[in-house]
mmCIF file of C-alpha atoms in Angstrom:
data_model
loop_
_atom_site.group_PDB
_atom_site.id
_atom_site.type_symbol
_atom_site.label_atom_id
_atom_site.label_comp_id
_atom_site.label_asym_id
_atom_site.label_seq_id
_atom_site.Cartn_x
_atom_site.Cartn_y
_atom_site.Cartn_z
ATOM 1 C CA MET A 16 -171.268 153.754 -42.403
ATOM 2 C CA PHE A 17 -174.114 151.614 -40.519
ATOM 3 C CA PHE A 18 -172.138 148.354 -40.455
ATOM 4 C CA ASN A 19 -168.849 150.232 -39.321
ATOM 5 C CA LEU A 20 -171.087 151.593 -35.864
ATOM 6 C CA ILE A 21 -172.178 148.211 -35.207
ATOM 7 C CA TYR A 22 -167.997 146.780 -35.683
ATOM 8 C CA LEU A 23 -166.927 149.556 -33.931
ATOM 9 C CA THR A 24 -169.454 149.031 -31.295
ATOM 10 C CA THR A 25 -168.588 145.575 -30.472
ATOM 11 C CA ALA A 26 -164.884 146.877 -30.351
ATOM 12 C CA ILE A 27 -166.153 148.924 -27.440
ATOM 13 C CA PHE A 28 -168.225 146.274 -25.553
ATOM 14 C CA GLY A 29 -164.949 143.865 -26.187
ATOM 15 C CA TYR A 30 -162.895 146.580 -24.295
ATOM 16 C CA ILE A 31 -165.261 146.986 -21.819
ATOM 17 C CA THR A 32 -165.100 143.424 -20.695
ATOM 18 C CA ILE A 33 -161.421 143.279 -21.112
ATOM 19 C CA TYR A 34 -161.145 146.407 -18.952
ATOM 20 C CA LEU A 35 -163.287 144.800 -16.017
ATOM 21 C CA ILE A 36 -161.883 141.900 -15.726
ATOM 22 C CA GLY A 37 -158.745 142.569 -15.601
ATOM 23 C CA PHE A 38 -159.857 145.183 -12.663
ATOM 24 C CA LYS A 39 -160.819 142.238 -10.667
ATOM 25 C CA PHE A 40 -158.049 139.777 -12.539
ATOM 26 C CA LYS A 41 -156.128 139.679 -8.608
ATOM 27 C CA SER A 42 -159.716 139.006 -6.611
ATOM 28 C CA ASN A 43 -161.226 136.679 -9.238
ATOM 29 C CA ARG A 44 -159.375 133.232 -8.684
ATOM 30 C CA ASN A 45 -160.941 132.072 -11.936
ATOM 31 C CA THR A 46 -160.456 134.952 -14.168
ATOM 32 C CA ASN A 47 -158.768 132.988 -17.183
ATOM 33 C CA LEU A 48 -155.968 135.114 -18.875
ATOM 34 C CA PHE A 49 -156.985 133.110 -22.275
ATOM 35 C CA LEU A 50 -160.242 134.167 -22.312
ATOM 36 C CA VAL A 51 -158.695 137.933 -22.217
ATOM 37 C CA ILE A 52 -156.413 137.241 -24.914
ATOM 38 C CA PHE A 53 -159.009 135.829 -26.981
ATOM 39 C CA PHE A 54 -161.895 138.710 -26.890
ATOM 40 C CA PHE A 55 -158.287 141.352 -26.896
ATOM 41 C CA LEU A 56 -158.307 139.474 -30.551
ATOM 42 C CA SER A 57 -161.557 139.144 -31.925
ATOM 43 C CA SER A 58 -162.401 142.824 -30.014
ATOM 44 C CA THR A 59 -159.198 144.214 -32.052
ATOM 45 C CA ARG A 60 -160.563 142.650 -35.178
ATOM 46 C CA PHE A 61 -163.748 144.461 -35.298
ATOM 47 C CA PHE A 62 -162.092 147.772 -34.707
ATOM 48 C CA PHE A 63 -159.875 147.004 -37.795
ATOM 49 C CA ILE A 64 -162.986 146.161 -39.670
ATOM 50 C CA GLY A 65 -164.966 148.952 -38.383
ATOM 51 C CA MET A 66 -161.840 151.165 -39.351
ATOM 52 C CA LEU A 67 -161.822 149.291 -43.048
ATOM 53 C CA ASN A 68 -161.666 153.643 -44.533
ATOM 54 C CA VAL A 69 -158.013 154.023 -43.027
ATOM 55 C CA PRO A 70 -155.064 152.237 -45.212
ATOM 56 C CA PHE A 71 -152.981 151.119 -41.947
ATOM 57 C CA PHE A 72 -156.297 149.249 -40.629
ATOM 58 C CA ALA A 73 -156.997 148.066 -43.926
ATOM 59 C CA ASN A 74 -153.516 146.882 -44.455
ATOM 60 C CA ASN A 75 -153.692 144.933 -41.119
ATOM 61 C CA LEU A 76 -156.839 143.202 -41.217
ATOM 62 C CA TYR A 77 -155.662 140.027 -42.887
ATOM 63 C CA PHE A 78 -152.974 139.173 -40.055
ATOM 64 C CA PHE A 79 -155.732 140.143 -36.873
ATOM 65 C CA ASN A 80 -158.386 137.321 -38.782
ATOM 66 C CA ALA A 81 -155.089 135.298 -38.845
ATOM 67 C CA ALA A 82 -154.146 135.268 -35.442
ATOM 68 C CA LEU A 83 -157.477 134.822 -34.466
ATOM 69 C CA THR A 84 -157.782 131.863 -36.176
ATOM 70 C CA LEU A 85 -154.695 130.655 -35.306
ATOM 71 C CA THR A 86 -155.164 130.792 -31.229
ATOM 72 C CA THR A 87 -159.001 130.412 -31.040
ATOM 73 C CA TRP A 88 -158.973 127.179 -30.095
ATOM 74 C CA ASN A 89 -155.392 127.031 -28.101
ATOM 75 C CA CYS A 90 -157.380 129.535 -26.000
ATOM 76 C CA LEU A 91 -160.747 127.738 -25.490
ATOM 77 C CA TYR A 92 -159.115 124.854 -24.766
ATOM 78 C CA LEU A 93 -157.121 126.504 -22.199
ATOM 79 C CA TYR A 94 -159.623 128.239 -20.254
ATOM 80 C CA PHE A 95 -162.095 125.176 -20.634
ATOM 81 C CA THR A 96 -158.864 123.196 -18.890
ATOM 82 C CA HIS A 97 -158.802 126.484 -16.054
ATOM 83 C CA LEU A 98 -162.445 126.776 -15.263
ATOM 84 C CA ILE A 99 -162.782 122.469 -14.566
ATOM 85 C CA GLN A 100 -159.532 122.744 -12.315
ATOM 86 C CA ASN A 101 -160.586 125.981 -11.093
ATOM 87 C CA LYS A 102 -156.684 126.500 -11.351
ATOM 88 C CA THR A 103 -155.329 130.327 -11.578
ATOM 89 C CA GLU A 104 -151.990 130.367 -12.411
ATOM 90 C CA ILE A 105 -150.141 129.979 -16.013
ATOM 91 C CA LYS A 106 -147.702 127.624 -16.213
ATOM 92 C CA ALA A 107 -145.023 128.420 -18.345
ATOM 93 C CA LYS A 108 -145.636 124.849 -20.220
ATOM 94 C CA GLU A 109 -148.662 126.165 -21.303
ATOM 95 C CA GLY A 110 -146.641 128.669 -23.868
ATOM 96 C CA LEU A 111 -145.888 125.530 -25.698
ATOM 97 C CA HIS A 112 -149.971 125.828 -27.272
ATOM 98 C CA PHE A 113 -148.812 128.846 -28.954
ATOM 99 C CA ILE A 114 -144.792 127.990 -30.724
ATOM 100 C CA ILE A 115 -147.123 127.001 -33.699
ATOM 101 C CA PRO A 116 -149.379 129.861 -34.230
ATOM 102 C CA LEU A 117 -146.513 132.661 -33.936
ATOM 103 C CA PHE A 118 -144.075 130.653 -35.921
ATOM 104 C CA LEU A 119 -146.529 130.531 -38.740
ATOM 105 C CA LEU A 120 -147.965 134.222 -38.051
ATOM 106 C CA SER A 121 -144.228 135.219 -38.547
ATOM 107 C CA LEU A 122 -144.156 133.671 -42.049
ATOM 108 C CA ALA A 123 -147.733 135.724 -42.690
ATOM 109 C CA VAL A 124 -145.721 138.313 -41.842
ATOM 110 C CA PHE A 125 -142.670 138.141 -43.680
ATOM 111 C CA GLN A 126 -143.963 136.591 -47.154
ATOM 112 C CA PHE A 127 -142.535 139.663 -48.690
ATOM 113 C CA LEU A 128 -139.462 137.783 -48.301
ATOM 114 C CA TRP A 129 -140.320 135.216 -50.210
ATOM 115 C CA THR A 130 -141.203 134.127 -54.375
ATOM 116 C CA ASP A 131 -144.925 134.095 -55.419
ATOM 117 C CA SER A 132 -144.708 130.344 -55.688
ATOM 118 C CA ALA A 133 -143.254 129.665 -52.597
ATOM 119 C CA VAL A 134 -145.865 132.075 -50.726
ATOM 120 C CA LYS A 135 -148.710 129.561 -52.318
ATOM 121 C CA THR A 136 -146.975 126.562 -51.427
ATOM 122 C CA LEU A 137 -146.630 127.914 -47.730
ATOM 123 C CA THR A 138 -150.026 129.002 -48.283
ATOM 124 C CA VAL A 139 -151.339 125.815 -48.662
ATOM 125 C CA ILE A 140 -148.951 124.030 -46.420
ATOM 126 C CA ALA A 141 -150.110 126.733 -43.323
ATOM 127 C CA ILE A 142 -154.001 126.309 -44.024
ATOM 128 C CA GLY A 143 -153.571 121.983 -43.618
ATOM 129 C CA ILE A 144 -151.491 122.900 -40.250
ATOM 130 C CA ILE A 145 -153.936 125.239 -39.203
ATOM 131 C CA SER A 146 -157.117 123.070 -39.976
ATOM 132 C CA SER A 147 -155.841 120.205 -38.709
ATOM 133 C CA MET A 148 -154.523 122.521 -35.213
ATOM 134 C CA ASN A 149 -157.896 123.428 -34.867
ATOM 135 C CA LEU A 150 -159.576 119.705 -35.095
ATOM 136 C CA ILE A 151 -156.916 118.584 -32.238
ATOM 137 C CA TYR A 152 -157.803 121.329 -29.917
ATOM 138 C CA PHE A 153 -161.648 121.149 -30.908
ATOM 139 C CA LEU A 154 -161.295 117.400 -29.903
ATOM 140 C CA ALA A 155 -159.727 117.920 -27.112
ATOM 141 C CA SER A 156 -162.203 120.598 -26.153
ATOM 142 C CA TYR A 157 -165.068 118.455 -26.512
ATOM 143 C CA LYS A 158 -163.541 115.843 -24.503
ATOM 144 C CA ILE A 159 -163.162 117.580 -21.499
ATOM 145 C CA LEU A 160 -166.005 119.057 -21.529
ATOM 146 C CA SER A 161 -168.016 116.484 -22.277
ATOM 147 C CA LYS A 162 -166.437 114.243 -19.570
ATOM 148 C CA ASN A 163 -166.018 117.317 -16.625
ATOM 149 C CA ILE A 164 -168.851 119.844 -17.478
ATOM 150 C CA TRP A 165 -171.529 118.529 -19.851
ATOM 151 C CA ASN A 166 -172.125 115.392 -17.912
ATOM 152 C CA ARG A 167 -171.418 116.476 -14.118
ATOM 153 C CA LYS A 168 -173.837 115.913 -12.005
ATOM 154 C CA SER A 169 -173.749 116.448 -8.265
ATOM 155 C CA GLU A 170 -176.452 115.220 -4.990
ATOM 156 C CA ILE A 171 -176.810 118.845 -3.787
ATOM 157 C CA ALA A 172 -179.713 121.368 -6.244
ATOM 158 C CA LEU A 173 -177.952 124.247 -5.887
ATOM 159 C CA ILE A 174 -174.636 122.842 -7.244
ATOM 160 C CA ASN A 175 -176.752 121.135 -10.008
ATOM 161 C CA LYS A 176 -177.829 124.883 -10.550
ATOM 162 C CA GLN A 177 -174.344 126.299 -11.050
ATOM 163 C CA ASN A 178 -173.813 123.460 -13.066
ATOM 164 C CA LYS A 179 -177.227 123.897 -15.503
ATOM 165 C CA ALA A 180 -174.915 127.547 -15.846
ATOM 166 C CA ILE A 181 -171.919 126.494 -16.365
ATOM 167 C CA THR A 182 -172.992 123.674 -19.386
ATOM 168 C CA LYS A 183 -175.493 126.312 -21.178
ATOM 169 C CA TRP A 184 -172.403 128.980 -21.177
ATOM 170 C CA THR A 185 -169.533 126.472 -22.453
ATOM 171 C CA THR A 186 -171.885 124.646 -24.908
ATOM 172 C CA PHE A 187 -172.736 128.353 -26.005
ATOM 173 C CA LEU A 188 -169.138 129.365 -26.774
ATOM 174 C CA PHE A 189 -168.233 125.435 -28.158
ATOM 175 C CA VAL A 190 -170.928 125.747 -31.117
ATOM 176 C CA VAL A 191 -170.040 129.438 -31.744
ATOM 177 C CA PHE A 192 -167.077 129.397 -31.883
ATOM 178 C CA SER A 193 -166.417 125.408 -34.079
ATOM 179 C CA LEU A 194 -169.017 128.004 -36.386
ATOM 180 C CA LEU A 195 -166.921 131.075 -36.522
ATOM 181 C CA THR A 196 -164.072 129.034 -36.770
ATOM 182 C CA PHE A 197 -165.268 127.052 -40.071
ATOM 183 C CA ILE A 198 -165.789 130.786 -41.792
ATOM 184 C CA PHE A 199 -162.539 131.995 -40.663
ATOM 185 C CA ILE A 200 -161.235 129.251 -42.155
ATOM 186 C CA ILE A 201 -163.101 128.802 -45.747
ATOM 187 C CA ARG A 202 -162.367 132.674 -45.841
ATOM 188 C CA PHE A 203 -158.300 131.423 -45.855
ATOM 189 C CA PHE A 204 -159.232 129.563 -49.507
ATOM 190 C CA VAL A 205 -160.105 133.372 -50.636
ATOM 191 C CA PRO A 206 -157.610 135.430 -52.395
ATOM 192 C CA LYS A 207 -156.174 138.355 -50.150
ATOM 193 C CA GLU A 208 -157.040 140.886 -52.912
ATOM 194 C CA LYS A 209 -160.637 139.798 -52.364
ATOM 195 C CA TYR A 210 -160.249 139.531 -48.756
ATOM 196 C CA LEU A 211 -161.623 143.424 -47.919
ATOM 197 C CA TYR A 212 -164.646 142.624 -50.071
ATOM 198 C CA LEU A 213 -165.413 139.944 -48.155
ATOM 199 C CA GLY A 214 -165.122 141.963 -45.074
ATOM 200 C CA HIS A 215 -168.346 143.757 -46.205
ATOM 201 C CA ASN A 216 -170.659 140.809 -46.605
ATOM 202 C CA ASN A 217 -173.692 140.910 -44.947
ATOM 203 C CA TYR A 218 -172.881 138.128 -42.778
ATOM 204 C CA LEU A 219 -170.260 140.082 -40.878
ATOM 205 C CA TRP A 220 -173.203 141.953 -38.686
ATOM 206 C CA ILE A 221 -174.771 138.858 -37.357
ATOM 207 C CA LEU A 222 -171.204 137.870 -35.845
ATOM 208 C CA ALA A 223 -170.537 140.920 -34.442
ATOM 209 C CA LEU A 224 -174.590 140.831 -33.250
ATOM 210 C CA ILE A 225 -173.040 137.756 -31.655
ATOM 211 C CA TRP A 226 -170.380 138.967 -30.051
ATOM 212 C CA ILE A 227 -172.113 141.936 -28.428
ATOM 213 C CA TYR A 228 -174.654 139.250 -27.356
ATOM 214 C CA ILE A 229 -171.799 137.306 -25.851
ATOM 215 C CA TYR A 230 -170.444 140.518 -23.749
ATOM 216 C CA LEU A 231 -173.737 141.327 -22.922
ATOM 217 C CA LYS A 232 -174.493 138.500 -20.975
ATOM 218 C CA ILE A 233 -170.767 138.125 -19.783
ATOM 219 C CA LEU A 234 -171.210 141.793 -18.036
ATOM 220 C CA SER A 235 -175.210 141.330 -17.007
ATOM 221 C CA ASP A 236 -174.063 137.810 -15.218
ATOM 222 C CA PRO A 237 -170.200 137.886 -14.631
ATOM 223 C CA GLN A 238 -170.855 134.271 -13.000
ATOM 224 C CA PHE A 239 -169.355 132.468 -16.406
ATOM 225 C CA LEU A 240 -166.416 133.463 -15.972
ATOM 226 C CA TYR A 241 -166.056 132.244 -12.265
ATOM 227 C CA GLY A 242 -166.230 128.079 -12.625
ATOM 228 C CA TYR A 243 -166.725 125.543 -10.249
ATOM 229 C CA ASP A 244 -167.431 127.499 -6.200
ATOM 230 C CA VAL A 245 -166.133 127.016 -3.764
ATOM 231 C CA LEU A 246 -166.944 126.675 -0.880
ATOM 232 C CA GLN A 247 -165.059 129.050 1.103
ATOM 233 C CA SER A 248 -166.185 131.724 -1.003
ATOM 234 C CA LYS A 249 -169.737 130.984 -0.967
ATOM 235 C CA VAL A 250 -170.246 130.323 2.813
ATOM 236 C CA LYS A 251 -169.220 133.902 4.798
ATOM 237 C CA GLU A 252 -168.510 134.508 8.410
ATOM 238 C CA TYR A 253 -171.141 134.314 10.922
ATOM 239 C CA LYS A 254 -172.278 138.165 11.763
ATOM 240 C CA LYS A 255 -175.303 138.709 14.592
ATOM 241 C CA TYR A 256 -178.589 139.342 13.205
ATOM 242 C CA SER A 257 -177.493 138.740 9.404
ATOM 243 C CA ILE A 258 -178.691 135.733 7.333
ATOM 244 C CA VAL A 259 -175.121 134.612 6.040
ATOM 245 C CA PHE A 260 -176.073 131.534 3.766
ATOM 246 C CA ASP A 261 -177.970 134.372 1.031
ATOM 247 C CA ASN A 262 -177.417 131.896 -1.702
ATOM 248 C CA ILE A 263 -179.215 128.830 0.177
ATOM 249 C CA TRP A 264 -181.930 130.648 1.865
ATOM 250 C CA LYS A 265 -185.250 131.640 0.562
ATOM 251 C CA LEU A 266 -187.547 134.448 2.105
ATOM 252 C CA ASN A 267 -190.112 134.625 -0.292
ATOM 253 C CA TYR A 268 -193.147 134.694 1.321
ATOM 254 C CA ASN A 269 -196.236 134.228 -0.977
ATOM 255 C CA LEU A 270 -195.932 130.480 -1.698
ATOM 256 C CA ASP A 271 -198.718 128.276 -3.296
ATOM 257 C CA ILE A 272 -198.745 125.914 -1.283
ATOM 258 C CA VAL A 273 -200.891 122.985 -2.069
ATOM 259 C CA ASN A 274 -200.334 120.453 0.838
ATOM 260 C CA VAL A 275 -203.459 121.659 3.566
ATOM 261 C CA GLN A 276 -201.205 120.768 6.435
ATOM 262 C CA ASP A 277 -198.468 122.785 5.591
ATOM 263 C CA ALA A 278 -200.966 125.665 4.664
ATOM 264 C CA ILE A 279 -201.900 126.051 7.910
ATOM 265 C CA LEU A 280 -198.240 125.334 9.373
ATOM 266 C CA LYS A 281 -197.442 128.562 6.881
ATOM 267 C CA GLU A 282 -199.833 130.615 8.462
ATOM 268 C CA LYS A 283 -198.322 129.800 11.885
ATOM 269 C CA ILE A 284 -194.877 130.214 12.008
ATOM 270 C CA GLN A 285 -194.457 132.250 8.632
ATOM 271 C CA ASN A 286 -193.559 135.525 10.510
ATOM 272 C CA ASN A 287 -190.712 133.127 12.549
ATOM 273 C CA ILE A 288 -189.004 132.040 9.540
ATOM 274 C CA GLU A 289 -186.131 134.600 9.445
ATOM 275 C CA ASN A 290 -185.461 133.979 13.245
ATOM 276 C CA TYR A 291 -185.097 130.525 12.293
ATOM 277 C CA ILE A 292 -182.679 130.912 9.725
ATOM 278 C CA ILE A 293 -180.521 132.534 11.905
ATOM 279 C CA GLU A 294 -181.014 130.633 14.641
ATOM 280 C CA ILE A 295 -180.128 127.585 12.247
ATOM 281 C CA GLU A 296 -176.893 128.777 10.976
ATOM 282 C CA HIS A 297 -175.745 130.433 14.241
ATOM 283 C CA LEU A 298 -175.905 126.574 15.606
ATOM 284 C CA ALA A 299 -173.838 125.574 11.949
ATOM 285 C CA LEU A 300 -171.469 127.771 12.301
ATOM 286 C CA ARG A 301 -170.557 128.236 16.624
ATOM 287 C CA SER A 302 -171.065 124.910 17.581
ATOM 288 C CA ASN A 303 -170.121 121.416 16.877
ATOM 289 C CA LEU A 304 -173.745 120.128 16.581
ATOM 290 C CA PHE A 305 -173.341 119.187 12.814
ATOM 291 C CA PHE A 306 -170.001 117.177 13.407
ATOM 292 C CA LYS A 307 -171.395 114.250 14.911
ATOM 293 C CA GLU A 308 -171.946 112.081 12.592
ATOM 294 C CA ALA A 309 -175.344 110.365 14.003
ATOM 295 C CA PHE A 310 -177.435 114.238 13.997
ATOM 296 C CA SER A 311 -180.676 114.441 12.502
ATOM 297 C CA ALA A 312 -183.064 117.214 11.990
ATOM 298 C CA GLU A 313 -184.864 116.110 15.140
ATOM 299 C CA ASP A 314 -181.710 116.679 16.918
ATOM 300 C CA LEU A 315 -181.657 120.082 15.414
ATOM 301 C CA ALA A 316 -185.373 120.853 16.487
ATOM 302 C CA ASN A 317 -185.066 119.505 19.965
ATOM 303 C CA LYS A 318 -181.668 121.766 20.380
ATOM 304 C CA LEU A 319 -184.021 124.672 18.449
ATOM 305 C CA SER A 320 -186.425 124.280 21.060
ATOM 306 C CA ILE A 321 -189.170 124.223 17.894
ATOM 307 C CA PRO A 322 -191.629 121.059 16.928
ATOM 308 C CA LYS A 323 -189.338 118.976 14.165
ATOM 309 C CA SER A 324 -191.732 120.104 11.427
ATOM 310 C CA HIS A 325 -191.296 123.745 11.469
ATOM 311 C CA LEU A 326 -187.198 122.845 10.768
ATOM 312 C CA LEU A 327 -189.036 120.401 7.783
ATOM 313 C CA TYR A 328 -190.906 123.286 6.571
ATOM 314 C CA VAL A 329 -187.917 125.713 6.467
ATOM 315 C CA PHE A 330 -186.608 123.101 4.627
ATOM 316 C CA LYS A 331 -188.649 122.495 2.584
ATOM 317 C CA TYR A 332 -189.960 126.000 1.101
ATOM 318 C CA HIS A 333 -187.150 128.229 1.900
ATOM 319 C CA SER A 334 -184.057 126.782 1.659
ATOM 320 C CA ASN A 335 -182.815 125.278 -1.904
ATOM 321 C CA VAL A 336 -181.071 122.453 -0.646
ATOM 322 C CA SER A 337 -181.732 119.627 2.620
ATOM 323 C CA PHE A 338 -181.418 119.473 5.684
ATOM 324 C CA SER A 339 -178.910 116.325 4.686
ATOM 325 C CA ASP A 340 -177.624 118.641 2.045
ATOM 326 C CA PHE A 341 -177.305 121.793 4.057
ATOM 327 C CA LYS A 342 -175.347 119.121 6.892
ATOM 328 C CA LYS A 343 -172.257 117.878 4.646
ATOM 329 C CA ILE A 344 -171.941 121.830 3.224
ATOM 330 C CA ILE A 345 -171.391 122.445 6.938
ATOM 331 C CA ARG A 346 -169.421 120.095 7.626
ATOM 332 C CA ILE A 347 -166.979 120.339 4.194
ATOM 333 C CA GLN A 348 -166.649 123.939 5.350
ATOM 334 C CA LYS A 349 -164.948 123.050 8.757
ATOM 335 C CA ALA A 350 -162.950 120.501 6.711
ATOM 336 C CA ILE A 351 -161.461 123.014 4.554
ATOM 337 C CA GLY A 352 -161.058 125.294 7.425
ATOM 338 C CA LEU A 353 -159.245 122.622 8.937
ATOM 339 C CA MET A 354 -157.166 121.795 5.938
ATOM 340 C CA GLU A 355 -155.645 125.707 6.443
ATOM 341 C CA GLU A 356 -155.056 124.802 9.908
ATOM 342 C CA ASP A 357 -152.395 122.349 8.322
ATOM 343 C CA TYR A 358 -154.714 119.967 10.182
ATOM 344 C CA LEU A 359 -153.011 116.933 7.816
ATOM 345 C CA LYS A 360 -149.491 117.799 8.664
ATOM 346 C CA SER A 361 -150.203 116.174 11.842
ATOM 347 C CA ASN A 362 -153.515 113.978 10.816
ATOM 348 C CA THR A 363 -154.313 111.665 7.965
ATOM 349 C CA MET A 364 -157.622 112.561 5.451
ATOM 350 C CA GLU A 365 -159.684 109.534 7.463
ATOM 351 C CA SER A 366 -159.279 111.560 10.950
ATOM 352 C CA LEU A 367 -160.356 114.222 9.205
ATOM 353 C CA ALA A 368 -163.468 113.123 7.300
ATOM 354 C CA ILE A 369 -164.402 111.291 10.935
ATOM 355 C CA ASP A 370 -163.750 114.589 12.656
ATOM 356 C CA VAL A 371 -166.337 116.791 10.936
ATOM 357 C CA GLY A 372 -168.773 114.018 10.756
ATOM 358 C CA PHE A 373 -168.516 111.524 8.120
ATOM 359 C CA SER A 374 -168.678 107.695 8.985
ATOM 360 C CA SER A 375 -165.259 107.229 6.304
ATOM 361 C CA TYR A 376 -163.013 108.596 3.570
ATOM 362 C CA SER A 377 -165.146 107.703 1.340
ATOM 363 C CA PRO A 378 -168.266 109.633 1.596
ATOM 364 C CA PHE A 379 -166.153 112.487 2.408
ATOM 365 C CA PHE A 380 -164.445 112.308 -1.044
ATOM 366 C CA LYS A 381 -167.465 112.238 -2.778
ATOM 367 C CA SER A 382 -168.841 115.156 -0.940
ATOM 368 C CA PHE A 383 -165.812 117.042 -1.435
ATOM 369 C CA LYS A 384 -165.367 116.968 -4.839
ATOM 370 C CA THR A 385 -169.623 117.403 -5.432
ATOM 371 C CA ILE A 386 -169.240 120.379 -3.303
ATOM 372 C CA THR A 387 -165.921 121.996 -4.411
ATOM 373 C CA GLY A 388 -165.484 120.264 -7.714
ATOM 374 C CA LEU A 389 -162.195 119.247 -6.182
ATOM 375 C CA SER A 390 -160.973 116.168 -4.215
ATOM 376 C CA PRO A 391 -159.759 116.417 -0.879
ATOM 377 C CA GLN A 392 -156.225 115.819 -2.001
ATOM 378 C CA GLU A 393 -156.318 118.210 -5.164
ATOM 379 C CA TYR A 394 -157.705 121.168 -2.578
ATOM 380 C CA CYS A 395 -155.093 120.269 -0.298
ATOM 381 C CA ASN A 396 -152.526 120.465 -2.831
ATOM 382 C CA ARG A 397 -154.071 123.832 -4.155
ATOM 383 C CA VAL A 398 -153.644 125.433 -0.666
ATOM 384 C CA ASN A 399 -150.345 124.667 0.057
#
């Protein structure tokens, strides 16, 4: 009874997660349908396990286990692909990934039409196909993750922090489901009449707790469903007397500063930090200063009518990015706005790069991809 409660709790957490994801599906550009399908199959599986005392659930558990085993890596591979590419739409051709699983499931459903010898032969063949298919998707997932997420570097500290979070999440998924898939495949070698007994094995409640942890992790920190943030979703429209870039600035005044000069400066300007930040944002969003190629920290300090040391102190202790990185973020945000205003219908990418303050297309391309996760052309195609 205690174990059944754990399984049912796992299912409930899963359904809550699915509901919340679905509730935000239209507004969340990176919610992934394939992960939702995977969560649904897993949650339903634990629900069936928790209800094994009811004949209907006991008789159909085998098929949910089979469905989960057949679709685990298909769904994960497509999830990772969408996560990397920041795609929202589901293409019809992606359904081709599920043709073999549906075919094998249909054979399992109608196995009563076959003789015992035919069922044994088909089972052996199915196990071979399932093992090969999962291996292929496993390797394909590893390839795209290692190439596009796990080894992804950025010039900007804020983006690197985000990359690390997504790397931990995808690594966790990859390792956990590699182990679970291995267990599922092994269980296919167990005769069906012993399968239900295996369902009560002590290790199964551990898997249930792992799933509860996954769901709680998503519910408490849903950034893992969002992929690489497009800059446009980070940079809000300027509002007077408010701090816009709340993911960039940090207003922690209890700083333990070792540098003597900085410690003295802290006492002098601490009460002005928030005003400095608001004024920096105002110039960033309401003027063209940041789009001048040679625009420097000294130029900004002169415009703000403050000593350069004050400005450098703000970026050193109260910003997650350097002045140089902040300047890139403002320029890329401007480029995104121009793209969405059809700037490229009558101008080139090179001219866009120059107009927002870059010396040429090359540094613009590098900064754009670092910040948004997409190349300028990829972003332009997605917008159009």
